[in-house]
Structure formats: C-alpha cells, structure tokens
Amino acid sequence: MRCFVALDLPEPVRNHLAKATEPLHARFDVRWVPPVQMHLTLAFAGDAPDERSKEFADLVRTLPLPPMQLCLSGLDCFPARGEPRVVWAGVGGDVEAVIDLHDQLVARGKPFGIEREARGFAPHITLGRVKGRFGAYALGDAVAKAGAGLNPKPFSPTGLCLYASELRPTGPSHRALAGQPCPAPTA
C-alpha cells in the first residue's frame, strides 16, 4: 500500500485553486488534480508494511500539531529550469510550522518508510502533472499569470491525514486511513 501524510485544505481553498487554473485546462496537456484530492504533502512513506500500519496510523493520530495559518503565494512549475513537469501552488504564512511538522514525521517515521528527500522539502500544493511536451514551455508563463490572481487570504489546514494512494489509468485515487483535526489559530 503506497502511503503519504498530508495536511488537508479547506474546501474554499481547493475550489479557489481549481478556479484559478481552469483557464489552463483546455490549453495544456496536464493531468489536473481534482479539487477534492488537493492537499499539502508532508512525507511519502512509499509501500508501508501492513504489519506496522496500525503504529503508523497511531503516529499520525498523535503527532502534536501547532495551530497554523497559511496563505496561497502564487503558482509555478517544477522543475524551476527546463521543461515543466508539475504545476503547483506555493504557500506562505506559518511555513516554519509546516517544515517542523515535516521534520518530525521524517524523524519519527523512519520505521514506516519515511525518508528525507535528497532535494529537500519545499511546502507546496500539487495542482497537476504535465502529460505532453507540446506547449510545455508556454505553460510556465501561463501558470505564473494565473497565479497573480490568487487570493492571499489566510487559511488553516483542516487536518493531518495518512492516505493510501492507488495508481489508476485516470490518475491516483486517495483513501484516508487515519488522521486528526488541526487546531485553529487563536485570534
């Protein structure tokens, strides 16, 4: 079972991101992430061992979560140079809290297959994966232009969740296995 841990996003944020990228859907060969599956990935566990899945779920349910207030900070593509492969939304606000949460997952999740990525952790929300090369270079400019219209209104993640991911011809399907709600920031 391929697993990952992510912060869930409020529905209005997911819908806003879908609407911001909608003009790009017909122009570019990108497999867009459905709004219901948008999230901020913190760590990949790969193929989690079944015999340890309860312990992994317990880790996700009990990991201390700080209140976090994030905001959208533009759209871009990975890699930064060359032909785009992934369209993503940046996040601002309490990014240090997100990075700390990632670091805790890496430190405590080693028995469950979580490893520190060689390229480092950059908090972002994946919006789509480029399927075809035609027009890929024009995509970067179009994405940046669409990102200029993002609403930077602060939001709080709704929860921390352990997901199972099943790869299908139509794209990945995610199923929640365990989680906990994120505490709301105090006013």
mmCIF file of C-alpha atoms in Angstrom, residues 10-113:
data_model
loop_
_atom_site.group_PDB
_atom_site.id
_atom_site.type_symbol
_atom_site.label_atom_id
_atom_site.label_comp_id
_atom_site.label_asym_id
_atom_site.label_seq_id
_atom_site.Cartn_x
_atom_site.Cartn_y
_atom_site.Cartn_z
ATOM 1 C CA PRO A 10 -10.336 23.813 3.413
ATOM 2 C CA GLU A 11 -12.803 23.313 0.573
ATOM 3 C CA PRO A 12 -12.894 27.032 -0.381
ATOM 4 C CA VAL A 13 -9.089 26.999 -0.854
ATOM 5 C CA ARG A 14 -9.231 23.882 -3.039
ATOM 6 C CA ASN A 15 -12.062 25.358 -5.104
ATOM 7 C CA HIS A 16 -10.200 28.668 -5.470
ATOM 8 C CA LEU A 17 -7.130 26.846 -6.810
ATOM 9 C CA ALA A 18 -9.249 24.854 -9.263
ATOM 10 C CA LYS A 19 -10.930 28.017 -10.499
ATOM 11 C CA ALA A 20 -7.586 29.838 -10.862
ATOM 12 C CA THR A 21 -6.199 27.078 -13.086
ATOM 13 C CA GLU A 22 -9.407 26.405 -15.025
ATOM 14 C CA PRO A 23 -8.441 28.653 -17.986
ATOM 15 C CA LEU A 24 -5.316 26.487 -18.441
ATOM 16 C CA HIS A 25 -7.169 23.170 -18.637
ATOM 17 C CA ALA A 26 -8.100 23.333 -22.321
ATOM 18 C CA ARG A 27 -4.782 24.862 -23.438
ATOM 19 C CA PHE A 28 -2.248 22.475 -21.924
ATOM 20 C CA ASP A 29 -1.792 18.714 -21.692
ATOM 21 C CA VAL A 30 -1.814 18.451 -17.909
ATOM 22 C CA ARG A 31 -3.484 15.872 -15.669
ATOM 23 C CA TRP A 32 -5.098 18.248 -13.178
ATOM 24 C CA VAL A 33 -5.663 17.177 -9.589
ATOM 25 C CA PRO A 34 -9.386 17.176 -8.739
ATOM 26 C CA PRO A 35 -10.132 19.751 -6.000
ATOM 27 C CA VAL A 36 -11.277 17.045 -3.586
ATOM 28 C CA GLN A 37 -7.770 15.483 -3.750
ATOM 29 C CA MET A 38 -5.731 18.694 -3.312
ATOM 30 C CA HIS A 39 -3.533 18.648 -0.207
ATOM 31 C CA LEU A 40 -0.118 19.698 1.076
ATOM 32 C CA THR A 41 2.057 16.578 1.184
ATOM 33 C CA LEU A 42 4.377 16.392 4.182
ATOM 34 C CA ALA A 43 6.008 12.995 3.684
ATOM 35 C CA PHE A 44 5.881 9.915 1.487
ATOM 36 C CA ALA A 45 6.032 6.507 3.110
ATOM 37 C CA GLY A 46 6.076 4.523 -0.099
ATOM 38 C CA ASP A 47 4.873 0.992 0.411
ATOM 39 C CA ALA A 48 4.044 0.886 4.116
ATOM 40 C CA PRO A 49 4.428 -2.537 5.714
ATOM 41 C CA ASP A 50 0.991 -3.911 6.610
ATOM 42 C CA GLU A 51 2.180 -5.271 9.965
ATOM 43 C CA ARG A 52 3.221 -1.744 11.012
ATOM 44 C CA SER A 53 0.206 0.120 9.584
ATOM 45 C CA LYS A 54 -1.559 0.449 12.973
ATOM 46 C CA GLU A 55 1.577 2.012 14.507
ATOM 47 C CA PHE A 56 1.899 4.352 11.528
ATOM 48 C CA ALA A 57 -1.753 5.383 11.895
ATOM 49 C CA ASP A 58 -1.189 5.973 15.628
ATOM 50 C CA LEU A 59 1.776 8.241 14.841
ATOM 51 C CA VAL A 60 -0.391 10.368 12.536
ATOM 52 C CA ARG A 61 -3.241 10.487 15.074
ATOM 53 C CA THR A 62 -0.981 11.561 17.959
ATOM 54 C CA LEU A 63 1.659 13.788 16.354
ATOM 55 C CA PRO A 64 1.486 17.175 18.150
ATOM 56 C CA LEU A 65 0.048 19.789 15.789
ATOM 57 C CA PRO A 66 0.559 23.516 16.266
ATOM 58 C CA PRO A 67 -2.075 25.977 15.117
ATOM 59 C CA MET A 68 -1.091 27.083 11.612
ATOM 60 C CA GLN A 69 -2.213 29.932 9.442
ATOM 61 C CA LEU A 70 -1.156 29.637 5.805
ATOM 62 C CA CYS A 71 -1.882 31.560 2.614
ATOM 63 C CA LEU A 72 -1.509 30.920 -1.094
ATOM 64 C CA SER A 73 1.583 32.546 -2.554
ATOM 65 C CA GLY A 74 1.433 32.058 -6.297
ATOM 66 C CA LEU A 75 1.597 29.305 -8.873
ATOM 67 C CA ASP A 76 4.675 27.857 -10.517
ATOM 68 C CA CYS A 77 6.108 24.735 -12.144
ATOM 69 C CA PHE A 78 8.734 22.147 -11.221
ATOM 70 C CA PRO A 79 11.491 21.965 -12.206
ATOM 71 C CA ALA A 80 12.481 25.610 -11.923
ATOM 72 C CA ARG A 81 14.528 25.326 -15.122
ATOM 73 C CA GLY A 82 13.768 23.282 -18.180
ATOM 74 C CA GLU A 83 10.591 21.609 -19.298
ATOM 75 C CA PRO A 84 7.793 21.804 -16.685
ATOM 76 C CA ARG A 85 6.606 18.500 -15.208
ATOM 77 C CA VAL A 86 4.460 19.624 -12.243
ATOM 78 C CA VAL A 87 2.175 22.624 -11.681
ATOM 79 C CA TRP A 88 1.988 23.704 -8.037
ATOM 80 C CA ALA A 89 0.760 26.410 -5.670
ATOM 81 C CA GLY A 90 3.114 27.933 -3.142
ATOM 82 C CA VAL A 91 2.194 28.549 0.472
ATOM 83 C CA GLY A 92 3.187 31.338 2.803
ATOM 84 C CA GLY A 93 2.386 32.183 6.400
ATOM 85 C CA ASP A 94 3.433 29.707 9.105
ATOM 86 C CA VAL A 95 5.716 27.794 6.744
ATOM 87 C CA GLU A 96 8.211 27.119 9.567
ATOM 88 C CA ALA A 97 5.490 25.165 11.402
ATOM 89 C CA VAL A 98 4.858 23.091 8.257
ATOM 90 C CA ILE A 99 8.587 22.408 7.860
ATOM 91 C CA ASP A 100 8.839 21.448 11.550
ATOM 92 C CA LEU A 101 5.908 19.041 11.126
ATOM 93 C CA HIS A 102 7.655 17.507 8.101
ATOM 94 C CA ASP A 103 10.892 17.155 10.108
ATOM 95 C CA GLN A 104 9.024 15.418 12.952
ATOM 96 C CA LEU A 105 7.432 12.979 10.507
ATOM 97 C CA VAL A 106 10.815 12.185 8.970
ATOM 98 C CA ALA A 107 12.433 11.700 12.391
ATOM 99 C CA ARG A 108 9.645 9.526 13.818
ATOM 100 C CA GLY A 109 8.524 7.846 10.587
ATOM 101 C CA LYS A 110 11.694 6.034 9.566
ATOM 102 C CA PRO A 111 10.285 2.616 10.641
ATOM 103 C CA PHE A 112 7.355 3.249 8.294
ATOM 104 C CA GLY A 113 9.428 4.030 5.222
#
